[in-house]
Every structure is written in structure tokens, then in C-alpha cells.
Coordinates of N, CA and C in Angstrom, one line a residue:
X1 N 148.5 179.9 153.9 CA 148.3 178.7 152.9 C 147.1 178.0 153.6
X2 N 146.0 177.7 152.5 CA 144.8 177.0 153.2 C 144.8 175.6 153.7
X3 N 144.1 175.2 154.9 CA 144.7 174.0 155.4 C 143.5 173.0 154.3
X4 N 144.4 171.6 153.8 CA 143.8 170.8 153.3 C 143.2 169.5 154.2
X5 N 142.2 169.3 154.3 CA 141.4 168.4 155.1 C 142.0 166.9 154.8
X6 N 141.6 166.0 155.8 CA 142.2 164.3 155.4 C 141.6 163.7 154.6
X7 N 140.4 164.3 154.0 CA 139.5 163.5 152.9 C 140.2 164.2 151.6
X8 N 140.4 165.5 151.4 CA 140.6 165.8 150.2 C 142.0 165.5 149.6
X9 N 142.2 165.6 148.5 CA 143.1 165.1 147.5 C 143.6 165.9 146.5
X10 N 145.1 165.8 146.6 CA 145.9 166.8 145.9 C 145.2 166.9 144.2
X11 N 145.2 168.0 143.6 CA 144.7 168.1 142.2 C 146.0 167.7 141.3
X12 N 146.0 167.0 140.2 CA 147.3 166.7 139.6 C 148.1 168.0 138.9
X13 N 148.9 167.9 138.5 CA 149.7 169.3 138.0 C 148.9 169.5 136.6
X14 N 149.0 167.7 136.0 CA 148.7 167.9 134.4 C 147.4 166.9 134.4
X15 N 146.8 167.4 133.3 CA 145.3 166.4 133.0 C 145.8 165.0 132.8
X16 N 145.0 164.2 133.4 CA 145.1 162.9 133.1 C 144.2 162.1 132.2
X17 N 143.2 162.7 131.5 CA 142.3 162.5 130.7 C 142.6 161.5 129.3
X18 N 144.1 162.0 128.9 CA 144.4 161.4 127.8 C 145.3 160.3 128.0
X19 N 145.5 159.6 129.3 CA 146.3 158.6 129.8 C 145.5 157.4 129.9
X20 N 146.1 156.3 129.5 CA 145.4 155.1 129.4 C 146.2 153.9 130.3
X21 N 145.2 153.6 131.3 CA 146.0 152.6 132.1 C 146.8 151.3 131.3
X22 N 147.6 151.0 131.9 CA 148.3 149.6 131.5 C 147.8 148.5 132.0
X23 N 147.1 147.9 131.2 CA 146.3 146.6 131.6 C 147.2 145.3 131.8
X24 N 148.6 145.6 131.2 CA 149.1 144.0 131.2 C 149.9 143.7 132.8
X25 N 150.2 144.4 133.6 CA 150.6 144.2 134.9 C 149.4 143.6 135.6
X26 N 148.5 144.0 135.3 CA 147.1 143.7 135.8 C 146.6 142.3 135.6
X27 N 146.6 141.8 134.2 CA 146.3 140.6 133.9 C 147.6 139.6 133.9
X28 N 148.5 139.9 134.3 CA 149.7 139.2 134.6 C 149.5 138.7 135.7
X29 N 148.8 139.4 136.8 CA 148.6 138.8 137.9 C 147.6 137.9 138.2
X30 N 146.5 137.6 136.9 CA 145.7 136.6 136.8 C 146.1 135.3 136.3
X31 N 146.9 134.2 136.8 CA 147.2 133.1 136.0 C 146.1 132.5 135.4
X32 N 146.5 131.9 134.2 CA 145.7 131.2 133.4 C 146.1 129.8 133.0
X33 N 145.7 129.0 131.9 CA 146.3 127.9 131.3 C 146.9 128.5 130.1
X34 N 147.8 127.6 129.2 CA 147.9 128.3 127.9 C 147.7 127.3 126.7
X35 N 147.3 128.1 125.8 CA 146.6 127.4 124.7 C 147.4 127.5 123.2
X36 N 147.3 126.8 122.2 CA 147.8 127.2 120.8 C 146.5 127.1 119.8
X37 N 146.3 128.2 119.1 CA 145.2 127.8 118.2 C 145.5 127.7 117.1
X38 N 145.0 126.7 116.5 CA 145.6 126.1 114.9 C 144.5 126.2 114.0
X39 N 144.8 126.6 112.6 CA 143.7 126.4 111.7 C 144.5 126.0 110.4
X40 N 143.8 125.7 109.3 CA 144.4 125.2 108.1 C 143.9 126.0 107.1
X41 N 144.8 127.2 106.3 CA 144.8 127.5 105.2 C 144.0 127.0 104.0
X42 N 143.2 127.3 102.9 CA 142.7 126.6 101.9 C 144.0 126.3 100.9
X43 N 145.2 126.6 101.1 CA 146.4 126.1 100.6 C 146.8 124.8 101.5
X44 N 146.4 124.7 102.2 CA 146.6 123.2 103.4 C 147.6 124.0 104.4
X45 N 148.3 125.2 104.2 CA 149.2 125.4 105.2 C 148.8 125.8 106.5
X46 N 149.5 125.0 107.5 CA 148.9 125.5 109.0 C 149.5 126.8 109.4
X47 N 148.5 127.3 110.3 CA 148.7 128.3 111.2 C 148.3 128.6 112.4
X48 N 149.2 129.2 113.4 CA 149.0 128.9 114.5 C 149.4 130.0 115.5
X49 N 149.0 130.1 116.9 CA 149.7 131.0 117.6 C 149.5 130.9 119.4
X50 N 150.1 131.3 120.0 CA 150.0 131.0 121.4 C 148.9 131.9 122.0
X51 N 147.9 131.5 122.9 CA 146.7 132.3 123.4 C 146.5 131.7 124.7
X52 N 146.3 132.9 125.8 CA 146.0 132.6 127.1 C 144.8 133.2 127.4
X53 N 144.3 134.1 126.3 CA 143.1 135.0 126.7 C 141.9 133.9 125.9
X54 N 141.3 133.2 126.7 CA 140.2 132.6 126.1 C 139.1 132.1 127.4
X55 N 137.9 131.8 127.2 CA 137.0 131.5 128.3 C 135.8 130.8 127.8
X56 N 135.5 129.7 128.6 CA 133.8 129.2 128.1 C 133.0 130.2 128.5
X57 N 131.7 130.3 127.1 CA 130.7 131.2 127.2 C 129.5 130.7 127.5
X58 N 129.2 129.3 126.8 CA 127.9 128.7 127.3 C 128.3 127.2 127.1
X59 N 127.4 126.5 128.1 CA 127.4 124.8 127.5 C 126.6 124.2 126.8
X60 N 125.4 125.4 126.6 CA 124.3 124.7 125.6 C 124.1 125.8 124.7
X61 N 124.5 126.1 123.5 CA 125.3 125.2 122.8 C 126.8 125.8 123.3
X62 N 127.8 124.6 123.4 CA 128.8 124.6 123.9 C 129.9 125.6 123.1
X63 N 130.1 126.8 123.6 CA 130.7 127.8 123.3 C 131.9 128.7 123.9
X64 N 132.9 128.8 123.3 CA 134.0 129.5 123.8 C 134.3 130.7 123.2
X65 N 135.0 131.5 123.9 CA 135.8 132.8 123.1 C 136.8 132.8 123.1
X66 N 137.9 133.0 122.5 CA 139.1 133.4 122.1 C 139.4 135.0 121.6
X67 N 140.5 135.6 122.3 CA 140.7 136.9 121.9 C 142.2 137.0 121.3
X68 N 142.2 137.4 120.0 CA 143.1 137.1 119.1 C 143.7 138.8 118.7
X69 N 144.8 139.3 118.4 CA 145.2 140.3 118.1 C 144.7 140.3 116.6
X70 N 144.4 141.7 116.4 CA 143.6 142.2 115.0 C 144.3 141.6 113.5
X71 N 145.8 142.4 113.9 CA 146.8 142.0 112.9 C 147.2 140.7 112.6
X72 N 146.6 139.9 113.2 CA 147.5 138.5 113.2 C 147.1 137.6 112.0
X73 N 148.2 137.2 111.2 CA 147.9 136.4 109.9 C 147.1 135.2 110.3
X74 N 147.4 134.3 111.5 CA 146.5 133.5 111.7 C 144.9 133.7 112.2
X75 N 144.7 135.0 112.6 CA 143.4 135.2 112.7 C 142.8 135.1 111.2
X76 N 143.4 136.2 110.3 CA 142.6 136.1 108.9 C 142.4 134.9 108.4
X77 N 143.4 133.7 108.4 CA 143.1 132.3 108.1 C 141.8 131.6 108.7
X78 N 141.9 131.7 110.0 CA 140.9 131.5 110.8 C 139.4 132.0 110.5
X79 N 139.4 133.1 110.3 CA 138.1 133.5 109.9 C 137.7 133.1 108.3
X80 N 138.5 133.2 107.5 CA 138.3 132.9 106.2 C 137.8 131.4 106.2
X81 N 138.7 130.3 107.3 CA 138.0 129.2 107.2 C 137.0 128.7 107.8
X82 N 136.5 129.4 108.9 CA 135.5 129.5 110.0 C 135.8 128.3 110.7
X83 N 137.0 128.0 111.1 CA 137.0 126.9 111.8 C 138.7 127.1 112.8
X84 N 138.7 126.3 113.7 CA 140.1 126.0 114.3 C 139.9 125.1 115.3
X85 N 141.2 124.7 116.1 CA 141.3 123.9 117.0 C 142.2 124.8 117.9
X86 N 141.4 124.4 119.2 CA 142.3 124.9 120.7 C 142.8 123.7 121.3
X87 N 144.3 124.1 121.2 CA 145.0 123.1 121.9 C 145.7 123.6 123.4
X88 N 145.1 122.9 124.5 CA 145.3 123.2 125.7 C 146.6 122.4 126.0
X89 N 148.0 123.5 126.3 CA 149.2 122.5 126.6 C 149.3 122.1 127.8
X90 N 150.0 121.0 127.6 CA 150.5 120.2 129.1 C 151.7 120.8 129.4
X91 N 151.9 120.8 130.5 CA 153.1 121.2 131.8 C 154.5 121.1 131.2
X92 N 154.7 120.1 130.2 CA 156.0 120.0 129.5 C 156.2 120.7 128.1
X93 N 155.1 121.6 128.0 CA 155.1 122.0 126.6 C 155.6 123.6 126.4
X94 N 156.6 123.8 127.3 CA 156.9 125.5 127.5 C 157.6 125.7 126.1
X95 N 158.2 125.1 125.7 CA 159.1 125.2 124.6 C 158.1 125.6 123.3
X96 N 156.9 124.9 123.2 CA 156.1 125.0 122.1 C 155.1 126.3 122.3
X97 N 154.7 126.7 123.7 CA 154.3 127.8 123.9 C 154.7 129.2 123.5
X98 N 156.3 129.2 123.5 CA 157.3 129.8 123.4 C 157.3 130.3 122.0
X99 N 157.4 128.9 121.1 CA 157.8 128.7 119.5 C 156.5 129.6 119.0
X100 N 155.3 129.3 119.5 CA 154.2 130.0 118.8 C 153.8 131.2 119.0
X101 N 154.2 131.6 120.1 CA 154.2 133.0 120.3 C 155.4 133.8 119.7
X102 N 156.4 133.2 119.3 CA 157.4 134.0 118.2 C 157.1 134.0 117.0
X103 N 156.1 133.4 116.5 CA 155.8 133.5 115.2 C 156.8 133.0 114.0
X104 N 157.8 132.1 114.6 CA 158.8 131.5 113.7 C 158.1 130.7 112.3
X105 N 158.1 131.0 111.5 CA 157.7 130.7 110.1 C 157.6 128.9 109.9
X106 N 158.8 128.5 110.8 CA 158.8 126.9 110.8 C 158.1 126.2 111.8
X107 N 157.4 127.0 112.5 CA 157.0 126.2 113.8 C 156.5 125.0 114.0
X108 N 155.3 124.8 112.5 CA 154.9 123.5 112.4 C 155.8 122.6 112.2
X109 N 157.2 122.5 111.7 CA 158.3 121.5 111.4 C 158.7 121.5 112.5
X110 N 158.7 122.2 113.8 CA 159.2 121.6 114.9 C 158.4 121.2 115.8
X111 N 157.3 121.0 115.6 CA 156.4 120.2 116.5 C 155.8 119.0 116.0
X112 N 155.2 118.1 116.9 CA 154.6 117.1 116.2 C 152.6 117.3 116.0
X113 N 152.2 117.2 114.9 CA 150.9 117.3 115.0 C 150.2 116.5 113.5
X114 N 149.0 116.6 113.9 CA 148.1 115.7 112.9 C 147.0 116.5 112.7
X115 N 146.1 116.1 111.6 CA 144.7 116.6 111.4 C 143.6 115.5 111.1
X116 N 143.1 115.3 112.2 CA 142.2 114.0 112.3 C 140.8 114.7 111.4
X117 N 140.3 113.5 110.7 CA 139.1 113.7 109.9 C 138.2 114.6 110.9
X118 N 137.6 115.8 110.2 CA 136.5 116.6 110.8 C 137.5 117.5 111.7
X119 N 138.4 117.5 111.9 CA 139.2 118.6 112.9 C 139.2 120.2 112.2
X120 N 139.0 120.8 113.3 CA 139.1 122.3 112.9 C 140.2 122.7 112.4
X121 N 141.5 122.4 113.2 CA 142.4 122.7 112.4 C 143.8 121.4 113.3
X122 N 145.2 121.7 113.1 CA 146.1 120.8 113.4 C 146.1 120.6 115.1
X123 N 146.0 119.3 115.2 CA 146.0 118.9 116.7 C 147.5 118.6 117.3
X124 N 148.2 119.7 118.2 CA 149.6 118.9 118.4 C 149.4 117.6 119.5
X125 N 149.8 116.6 119.0 CA 149.6 115.6 119.6 C 150.4 115.1 120.8
X126 N 151.8 115.9 120.7 CA 152.7 115.7 121.7 C 152.6 117.0 122.7
X127 N 151.9 117.8 122.6 CA 152.1 118.8 123.4 C 150.8 119.4 124.4
X128 N 149.4 118.9 123.3 CA 148.4 119.1 124.2 C 147.8 118.2 125.1
X129 N 147.3 118.5 126.2 CA 146.7 117.6 127.1 C 145.0 117.2 126.7
X130 N 144.4 118.4 126.0 CA 143.2 118.8 125.6 C 142.9 119.3 124.3
X131 N 142.1 119.0 123.3 CA 141.8 119.7 122.3 C 140.4 119.9 121.9
X132 N 140.0 121.2 121.6 CA 138.5 121.4 121.1 C 138.6 121.7 119.6
X133 N 137.7 121.0 118.9 CA 137.4 121.6 117.7 C 136.2 122.5 117.6
X134 N 136.5 123.4 116.7 CA 135.6 124.7 116.9 C 135.1 125.2 115.7
X135 N 133.9 125.7 115.7 CA 133.6 126.4 114.5 C 133.0 128.1 114.4
X136 N 133.4 129.0 114.0 CA 133.3 130.3 114.3 C 131.6 130.5 114.3
X137 N 131.3 131.3 115.2 CA 129.7 131.6 115.3 C 129.8 133.1 114.7
X138 N 130.6 134.1 115.4 CA 130.6 135.5 115.2 C 131.6 135.7 115.9
X139 N 131.9 137.4 115.6 CA 133.2 137.9 116.2 C 132.6 139.3 116.5
X140 N 133.8 139.7 117.4 CA 133.5 141.2 117.9 C 135.0 141.8 118.0
X141 N 135.1 142.9 117.3 CA 136.3 143.9 117.3 C 136.0 144.6 118.0
X142 N 137.3 144.8 118.8 CA 137.5 145.8 119.7 C 138.5 146.3 119.8
X143 N 139.4 147.7 119.6 CA 140.5 148.1 119.9 C 141.3 147.2 118.9
X144 N 142.6 146.7 119.7 CA 143.5 146.2 118.8 C 143.2 144.8 118.7
X145 N 142.2 143.9 119.2 CA 141.8 142.6 119.3 C 140.5 142.6 118.9
X146 N 140.3 141.2 118.3 CA 139.2 140.4 117.9 C 138.7 139.2 118.9
X147 N 137.4 139.4 119.2 CA 137.1 138.2 120.0 C 136.1 137.3 119.0
X148 N 136.5 136.4 119.4 CA 136.1 134.9 118.2 C 135.3 134.1 119.3
X149 N 133.9 134.2 118.7 CA 132.8 133.4 119.5 C 132.9 131.9 118.7
X150 N 133.2 131.1 119.4 CA 133.1 129.4 118.5 C 132.2 128.8 119.4
X151 N 131.5 127.8 118.5 CA 131.0 126.7 119.1 C 131.8 125.5 118.9
X152 N 132.1 124.5 120.3 CA 132.7 123.7 120.3 C 132.0 122.6 119.5
X153 N 132.7 121.8 118.4 CA 132.1 120.8 117.7 C 132.6 119.2 118.3
X154 N 133.7 119.4 118.7 CA 134.1 118.0 119.1 C 135.5 118.3 120.6
X155 N 135.4 117.3 121.8 CA 136.6 117.5 122.6 C 137.3 116.4 122.5
X156 N 138.6 116.4 122.8 CA 139.6 115.3 122.9 C 140.4 115.5 124.1
X157 N 140.3 114.5 125.2 CA 140.9 115.1 126.4 C 141.9 113.7 127.0
X158 N 142.9 114.1 127.3 CA 143.9 113.0 127.9 C 143.5 112.4 129.0
X159 N 143.6 111.2 129.5 CA 143.1 110.6 130.8 C 143.9 111.4 132.2
X160 N 144.9 112.0 131.9 CA 146.0 112.7 133.1 C 146.2 113.7 132.6
X161 N 145.3 114.9 132.7 CA 145.8 116.0 132.1 C 146.8 116.7 133.3
X162 N 147.8 117.4 132.9 CA 148.8 118.1 134.0 C 148.9 119.6 133.0
X163 N 147.8 120.5 133.1 CA 148.1 122.1 132.4 C 149.5 122.5 132.5
X164 N 149.6 123.5 131.9 CA 150.6 124.4 131.7 C 150.0 125.9 132.2
X165 N 150.7 126.3 133.2 CA 149.9 127.6 133.6 C 150.9 128.9 133.4
X166 N 150.6 129.8 133.3 CA 151.0 131.2 133.1 C 150.7 132.3 134.1
X167 N 151.6 133.1 134.4 CA 151.1 134.3 135.6 C 152.4 134.8 135.7
X168 N 152.2 136.1 136.1 CA 153.3 136.9 136.4 C 154.6 136.9 135.7
X169 N 153.9 136.9 134.2 CA 155.3 136.4 133.2 C 156.3 135.2 133.5
X170 N 155.5 134.4 134.1 CA 156.6 133.0 134.1 C 155.7 131.8 134.1
X171 N 156.1 130.7 133.6 CA 155.4 129.5 133.9 C 155.4 128.8 134.9
X172 N 154.2 128.0 135.3 CA 154.3 127.0 136.4 C 153.7 125.6 135.9
X173 N 154.1 124.6 136.5 CA 153.5 123.5 136.3 C 152.3 123.1 137.2
X174 N 151.2 122.5 136.8 CA 150.2 122.2 137.5 C 150.4 121.3 138.5
X175 N 151.2 120.1 138.2 CA 151.8 119.2 139.3 C 152.2 120.0 140.5
X176 N 152.7 120.9 140.2 CA 153.6 121.9 141.4 C 152.4 122.5 142.0
X177 N 151.3 123.2 141.3 CA 150.5 123.9 142.2 C 149.3 123.1 143.0
X178 N 149.1 121.8 142.4 CA 148.2 121.0 142.7 C 148.8 120.3 144.1
X179 N 150.1 120.3 144.2 CA 150.5 119.2 145.2 C 150.4 120.1 146.5
X180 N 149.9 121.3 146.5 CA 149.9 122.3 147.9 C 148.8 121.3 148.6
X181 N 148.7 121.6 149.8 CA 147.9 120.8 150.9 C 146.4 121.8 150.6
X182 N 145.2 121.3 150.7 CA 144.3 122.1 150.8 C 143.9 122.9 152.0
X183 N 143.6 124.0 151.9 CA 143.0 124.9 153.1 C 142.4 124.0 154.3
X184 N 142.4 124.5 155.4 CA 141.8 123.6 156.3 C 140.4 123.7 156.4
X185 N 139.8 124.8 155.8 CA 138.5 124.9 155.7 C 137.6 123.8 154.3
X186 N 138.6 123.7 153.8 CA 138.3 122.9 152.6 C 138.4 121.3 153.0
X187 N 139.1 121.1 154.2 CA 139.3 119.6 154.6 C 138.3 119.5 155.4
X188 N 137.7 120.2 156.0 CA 136.8 120.1 157.0 C 135.4 120.0 156.3
X189 N 135.0 120.8 155.2 CA 133.9 120.8 154.7 C 133.3 119.4 154.2
X190 N 132.0 119.6 154.3 CA 131.5 117.8 154.3 C 131.4 117.7 152.5
X191 N 131.3 116.8 151.9 CA 131.6 116.5 150.5 C 130.6 117.3 149.7
X192 N 129.4 117.2 150.1 CA 128.1 118.0 149.6 C 128.5 119.2 149.0
X193 N 128.8 120.0 150.1 CA 129.1 121.4 150.0 C 130.1 121.7 148.8
X194 N 131.1 120.7 148.5 CA 132.2 121.1 147.5 C 131.5 120.4 146.1
X195 N 130.3 119.7 146.3 CA 130.3 119.1 144.6 C 128.6 119.3 144.2
X196 N 128.2 119.3 145.2 CA 126.5 119.8 145.1 C 126.2 121.2 144.8
X197 N 126.9 121.9 145.7 CA 126.5 123.2 145.4 C 127.0 124.3 144.4
X198 N 126.3 125.0 143.7 CA 126.5 126.0 142.7 C 126.2 127.3 143.0
X199 N 127.2 128.1 143.0 CA 127.1 129.6 143.2 C 126.3 130.0 142.2
X200 N 125.4 131.3 142.6 CA 124.6 131.8 141.7 C 125.1 132.2 140.2
X201 N 124.9 131.8 139.4 CA 125.5 132.1 138.1 C 126.6 130.7 137.8
X202 N 126.8 130.0 138.3 CA 127.7 129.1 138.4 C 127.5 127.7 137.6
X203 N 128.1 126.9 137.5 CA 127.6 125.6 136.7 C 128.1 124.2 137.8
X204 N 127.1 123.4 137.7 CA 127.2 122.0 138.6 C 127.8 121.5 137.5
X205 N 129.1 120.7 138.1 CA 129.7 119.5 137.4 C 129.4 118.2 137.9
X206 N 128.7 117.3 137.2 CA 128.8 115.9 138.0 C 129.6 115.1 137.0
X207 N 130.2 114.1 137.9 CA 131.4 113.0 137.6 C 130.3 112.1 136.9

């Protein structure tokens, strides 16, 4: 039998070119906040879904992107209306996250919401610690999802936000995560190193 060196690797018995990596366990290891995307149809019927796939794109103009399943009825209404509200859920809103993920037809009857003048969609007043009203700018379809790029027209933020977190297929409250002590290096770093320095490609935030 020929000798295989330590740097060689066994050749698989079957071709793997048609196999796709399962992205779900990888993304489950990346904790995020939780949001509910809401919009209002031309018939004034509210629509919404739970979404953890979102990110900021630019500060000027203020732009975000949310990724939504292409077959979602909420996405169809959102694109038809060209506007939506992005509700960031607080740590006591786990049941609301599950409710809007379930697609239950009566979900808006089971939560408190209102539609302020000029809102992009319903504001979940009892469950969101921050809401952004957004106007759709463009979309990019890829695979089974659609990336919706939107300009933020207005932001409403509570004084004491306590976000709901999700990762590894379970929820966690921000208050528990934020109660952990700072690493020793962070405690010893001068204030300017924490507040004034912006990494390459980063954003400096000033109070």
C-alpha cells in the first residue's frame, strides 16, 4: 500500500460538488437582536413578521437592509406599499417574537399597536424599545430571500432600551448580558481609547 504523507488528505468516496453547506448552525452562533417588520396593506390590514436578519448600511443617507423570505406575504405587501416599520423588541417581548414568527392570522389582535401619522407601518408600542419608519429604496433577490434596502425616515427610541437577544436557538435578555463585568483590559483602557478611536471602516459615535 502506498504511504500517505501527513500533509495529504484522503479523497472522499463520493463527489461533494452538489452538496450545500448548512448555514443555519453557523448563523445560530452569531447572536443578534430581534425585530418585527410591520407594514399596512392598501386595505388597511396590518402585516408583519419576526426578523433577525438586518443591518445598517449607511449613516448618510440613513439606510438599513432587512432580509426577508421571498415567499413571505408580508414582503409582497411591503414592496407594494414601499414602506415599513422596523420594531426592535425589548427583552420582555419573547412571546411577541414567537407570535410573529408563527404567522398566526390574529397576531395583530394579540398585541398592542398604533399607527402614528407618517409611520411606515404599525408600531408595537408595548413590545418595542425602538422603532424606525422606513421607505424602500431598492431590493435584491438572491436564492430564497430578498434583501430590502430602505432609507430610515424617522426613529423613535425609549429612554432605557433593554433589547431582546437571540442566538444558539434561544433567547437572552440584554440586562443579563450587560451585567457581566468588563474585561480587565477594557477597565484599564483610557477613556479616549474607548470613545474617540474609530477603526478603519468604522463609525465614531459621539454623545
